[in-house]
């Protein structure tokens, strides 16, 4: 008799691990304005570190009255995945020790060259983009710049789509193998223009062909009945979903990176 065929063990995906695994709280990240818990998660022999943000630990915000921050974090991940750029760590909505919340894969930041800097100059050097002037004390100012980096440019496009109201330097995580992730997407998808970011270096410049192609794909994915539209409909309001579609259409019509509107502070505070 021949030996029975051995079925290889099923590979657990990161999304399954985060959604179904046993969460154990290991500590709290106290620098955050809302409850952010550092956890381990274990499922079918696989283990990872993650961040768990329970809805119960969110502070109400006057300008985000609908839905909750955790669902917006998951929605940002869904849009990131639809772009194919993989800019947001795997993020799911699940029950945990303190109720429903978002659970996101922990990313260990890798040491690399600076993405942001303050320079004593009127214009940025080659390889850098100007954000604006910042007070540095004693009546002095310095030029705040960010790297002219393709990964940051992709993130700037994603932020324009999801209407990110809080893209700070501390929300940029360089990782191994040259990856760059953006985190903390709780204040996104507002129906009103709320874009606040440190990534204004390309403001008014033409979008690269790659971004145009990605935006065209998002427009299709956001049509009624399409996959991304269905996912977002479970996470944000109908008005916010319509506004997301409108932002994609506006970006494609203009063919340019957005510029500060002047109706809302353009740079988050504190910037890092």
Coordinates of C-alpha atoms in Angstrom, one line a residue:
X1 CA 0.0 0.0 0.0
X2 CA 1.2 3.4 -0.8
X3 CA 1.6 5.9 2.1
X4 CA -1.2 8.3 2.6
X5 CA -0.7 11.7 1.0
X6 CA 0.5 14.2 3.6
X7 CA -1.4 17.4 3.5
X8 CA 0.9 20.3 4.3
X9 CA -0.2 22.5 7.3
X10 CA -2.4 25.5 6.3
X11 CA -0.6 28.8 6.3
X12 CA -2.2 31.3 8.6
X13 CA -2.4 34.7 7.0
X14 CA -1.6 37.9 9.0
X15 CA -5.2 39.0 8.7
X16 CA -6.4 35.7 10.2
X17 CA -3.8 35.9 13.0
X18 CA -4.9 39.4 14.0
X19 CA -8.6 38.7 13.6
X20 CA -8.9 35.3 15.3
X21 CA -5.8 35.0 17.5
X22 CA -5.7 35.2 21.3
X23 CA -4.9 38.8 22.3
X24 CA -2.7 39.3 25.4
X25 CA -2.0 42.8 26.5
X26 CA 1.7 43.4 27.3
X27 CA 1.7 47.1 27.9
X28 CA 0.3 50.6 27.0
X29 CA 1.8 53.1 24.7
X30 CA 1.3 56.2 26.9
X31 CA 2.4 58.8 24.4
X32 CA -0.8 58.3 22.4
X33 CA -3.9 60.5 23.0
X34 CA -6.2 57.5 22.9
X35 CA -5.9 54.1 24.5
X36 CA -3.2 52.2 22.5
X37 CA -2.3 48.8 23.9
X38 CA 0.8 46.7 22.9
X39 CA -0.2 43.1 22.6
X40 CA 0.8 39.7 21.5
X41 CA -1.5 37.6 19.3
X42 CA -1.4 33.8 18.9
X43 CA -3.3 31.6 16.5
X44 CA -2.6 28.0 15.2
X45 CA 1.0 28.1 16.1
X46 CA 1.8 31.6 14.7
X47 CA 2.5 34.5 17.0
X48 CA 3.1 38.2 16.4
X49 CA 3.2 41.5 18.2
X50 CA 0.4 44.0 17.5
X51 CA -1.4 47.2 18.5
X52 CA -4.9 47.1 19.8
X53 CA -6.9 50.3 20.0
X54 CA -10.3 49.6 21.7
X55 CA -13.2 51.9 20.8
X56 CA -13.9 52.3 24.5
X57 CA -10.5 54.1 24.9
X58 CA -11.2 56.7 22.1
X59 CA -11.7 60.3 23.1
X60 CA -14.7 61.9 21.3
X61 CA -13.8 64.5 18.6
X62 CA -16.1 67.3 17.7
X63 CA -15.3 67.1 13.9
X64 CA -15.6 63.3 13.6
X65 CA -19.1 62.7 15.0
X66 CA -19.9 59.7 12.8
X67 CA -18.6 56.2 13.2
X68 CA -15.4 55.7 15.3
X69 CA -11.7 56.0 14.9
X70 CA -11.0 52.2 14.9
X71 CA -13.2 51.7 11.8
X72 CA -11.5 54.5 10.0
X73 CA -8.1 52.8 10.7
X74 CA -9.4 49.6 9.1
X75 CA -10.9 51.6 6.2
X76 CA -7.5 53.3 5.5
X77 CA -5.9 49.8 5.4
X78 CA -8.5 48.7 2.9
X79 CA -7.8 51.6 0.6
X80 CA -4.0 51.1 1.0
X81 CA -4.4 47.5 -0.1
X82 CA -6.5 48.5 -3.1
X83 CA -3.7 50.7 -4.3
X84 CA -1.3 47.8 -4.3
X85 CA 1.3 49.9 -2.5
X86 CA 1.0 48.2 0.9
X87 CA 1.5 51.4 2.8
X88 CA -0.5 50.5 6.0
X89 CA 0.3 47.5 8.2
X90 CA -2.4 44.8 8.2
X91 CA -5.3 46.1 10.2
X92 CA -8.5 44.4 11.3
X93 CA -11.6 45.1 13.4
X94 CA -12.2 42.6 16.2
X95 CA -13.3 42.0 19.7
X96 CA -10.6 42.1 22.4
X97 CA -10.1 42.3 26.1
X98 CA -11.7 45.7 26.2
X99 CA -14.3 45.3 23.6
X100 CA -14.4 46.1 19.9
X101 CA -11.3 47.8 18.5
X102 CA -8.8 47.8 15.7
X103 CA -5.9 45.4 15.8
X104 CA -2.8 46.2 13.7
X105 CA 0.4 44.4 13.0
X106 CA 3.3 45.9 15.0
X107 CA 6.1 47.2 12.8
X108 CA 9.6 47.4 14.1
X109 CA 11.1 50.6 12.8
X110 CA 14.4 50.2 11.0
X111 CA 17.3 52.6 11.2
X112 CA 17.7 54.6 8.0
X113 CA 18.4 58.1 6.7
X114 CA 16.1 60.9 7.9
X115 CA 12.8 61.5 6.2
X116 CA 12.3 64.9 7.8
X117 CA 14.7 67.6 8.8
X118 CA 15.0 71.2 9.9
X119 CA 17.6 73.2 7.9
X120 CA 19.0 76.7 8.2
X121 CA 18.3 77.6 4.6
X122 CA 15.8 79.4 2.4
X123 CA 15.6 76.6 -0.1
X124 CA 15.9 72.8 0.2
X125 CA 19.0 71.0 -1.0
X126 CA 18.7 68.4 -3.9
X127 CA 16.8 65.3 -2.7
X128 CA 14.6 67.3 -0.3
X129 CA 11.2 69.0 -0.6
X130 CA 10.2 72.2 1.3
X131 CA 7.2 72.0 3.7
X132 CA 7.4 75.5 5.2
X133 CA 9.2 77.5 7.9
X134 CA 8.9 76.6 11.5
X135 CA 9.8 78.5 14.7
X136 CA 12.7 77.0 16.5
X137 CA 12.9 79.3 19.5
X138 CA 14.3 82.8 20.3
X139 CA 12.6 84.3 17.4
X140 CA 14.4 82.1 14.9
X141 CA 12.9 80.0 12.1
X142 CA 14.2 77.0 10.1
X143 CA 13.0 75.4 6.9
X144 CA 11.1 72.1 7.5
X145 CA 11.8 69.7 4.7
X146 CA 11.0 66.1 3.8
X147 CA 12.9 63.7 1.6
X148 CA 12.0 63.6 -2.1
X149 CA 11.2 59.9 -1.7
X150 CA 8.9 57.8 -3.9
X151 CA 7.5 56.1 -0.9
X152 CA 6.5 59.4 0.8
X153 CA 5.0 60.5 -2.5
X154 CA 2.8 57.4 -2.6
X155 CA 1.8 58.1 1.0
X156 CA 0.9 61.7 0.1
X157 CA -1.4 60.4 -2.6
X158 CA -3.0 57.9 -0.2
X159 CA -3.5 60.7 2.4
X160 CA -5.2 62.9 -0.2
X161 CA -7.7 60.1 -1.0
X162 CA -8.5 59.2 2.6
X163 CA -8.4 62.9 3.7
X164 CA -5.9 62.3 6.5
X165 CA -6.2 65.1 9.1
X166 CA -3.0 64.1 11.0
X167 CA 0.0 63.0 9.0
X168 CA 2.8 63.6 11.4
X169 CA 6.5 62.6 11.3
X170 CA 6.0 60.1 14.1
X171 CA 3.4 58.3 11.9
X172 CA 6.1 57.3 9.3
X173 CA 7.7 53.9 10.0
X174 CA 10.6 52.9 7.8
X175 CA 10.9 49.1 7.9
X176 CA 13.2 46.3 6.7
X177 CA 13.8 45.8 3.0
X178 CA 13.2 49.4 2.2
X179 CA 9.5 49.4 3.2
X180 CA 7.8 52.4 4.5
X181 CA 4.5 52.3 6.5
X182 CA 2.1 55.0 7.6
X183 CA 0.2 54.4 10.9
X184 CA -2.4 56.2 13.0
X185 CA -5.3 56.7 10.6
X186 CA -8.1 57.4 13.0
X187 CA -8.9 60.9 11.8
X188 CA -9.5 60.1 8.2
X189 CA -12.4 60.0 5.7
X190 CA -14.2 63.1 6.9
X191 CA -16.7 64.4 4.4
X192 CA -15.2 67.9 4.7
X193 CA -11.7 68.8 3.6
X194 CA -9.5 68.1 6.6
X195 CA -6.1 67.3 4.9
X196 CA -3.3 68.1 7.3
X197 CA 0.1 66.7 6.6
X198 CA 3.8 67.2 6.6
X199 CA 4.0 65.8 3.0
X200 CA 3.2 69.1 1.1
X201 CA 6.5 69.0 -0.9
X202 CA 4.8 68.0 -4.1
X203 CA 1.8 70.4 -3.7
X204 CA 0.6 71.6 -7.1
X205 CA 3.0 69.3 -9.0
X206 CA 1.7 66.9 -11.6
X207 CA 0.9 63.4 -10.3
X208 CA 3.3 60.7 -11.6
X209 CA 1.9 58.2 -14.2
X210 CA 1.9 55.5 -11.5
X211 CA -0.3 57.5 -9.2
X212 CA -2.7 58.3 -12.1
X213 CA -3.0 54.6 -12.8
X214 CA -3.6 53.7 -9.1
X215 CA -6.3 56.4 -8.8
X216 CA -8.1 55.1 -11.9
X217 CA -8.1 51.7 -10.3
X218 CA -9.5 53.2 -7.1
X219 CA -12.3 54.9 -9.0
X220 CA -13.4 51.6 -10.4
X221 CA -13.0 49.8 -7.0
X222 CA -15.2 52.5 -5.4
X223 CA -18.1 52.2 -7.8
X224 CA -21.4 50.9 -6.3
X225 CA -21.2 47.1 -6.1
X226 CA -17.4 47.0 -6.3
X227 CA -15.3 45.3 -3.7
X228 CA -13.7 48.3 -2.0
X229 CA -17.0 50.2 -1.9
X230 CA -18.6 47.3 -0.1
X231 CA -15.8 47.2 2.5
X232 CA -15.9 50.9 3.1
X233 CA -19.7 51.0 3.4
X234 CA -19.3 48.8 6.5
X235 CA -16.8 51.1 8.1
X236 CA -17.6 54.8 7.3
X237 CA -20.8 56.7 6.5
X238 CA -22.5 56.9 3.1
X239 CA -21.6 60.6 3.0
X240 CA -17.9 59.9 3.7
X241 CA -17.9 57.2 1.0
X242 CA -19.3 59.6 -1.5
X243 CA -16.7 62.2 -0.5
X244 CA -13.9 59.6 -1.0
X245 CA -15.2 59.0 -4.5
X246 CA -15.3 62.7 -5.1
X247 CA -11.7 63.2 -3.9
X248 CA -10.5 60.5 -6.3
X249 CA -12.4 62.1 -9.2
X250 CA -11.0 65.5 -8.3
X251 CA -7.4 64.2 -8.2
X252 CA -7.8 62.6 -11.6
X253 CA -9.4 65.7 -13.0
X254 CA -6.7 68.0 -11.8
X255 CA -3.8 65.6 -12.4
X256 CA -1.9 67.3 -9.6
X257 CA -1.1 66.8 -6.0
X258 CA -3.5 68.9 -3.9
X259 CA -2.5 72.2 -2.3
X260 CA -3.4 73.6 1.1
X261 CA -7.0 75.0 1.0
X262 CA -6.4 77.8 3.4
X263 CA -9.6 76.8 5.2
X264 CA -7.9 74.4 7.6
X265 CA -4.5 74.4 9.3
X266 CA -2.3 72.6 6.7
X267 CA 0.3 71.2 9.0
X268 CA -0.6 69.1 12.1
X269 CA 0.6 70.1 15.5
X270 CA 2.9 69.0 16.9
X271 CA 4.4 68.0 13.6
X272 CA 6.1 64.9 14.9

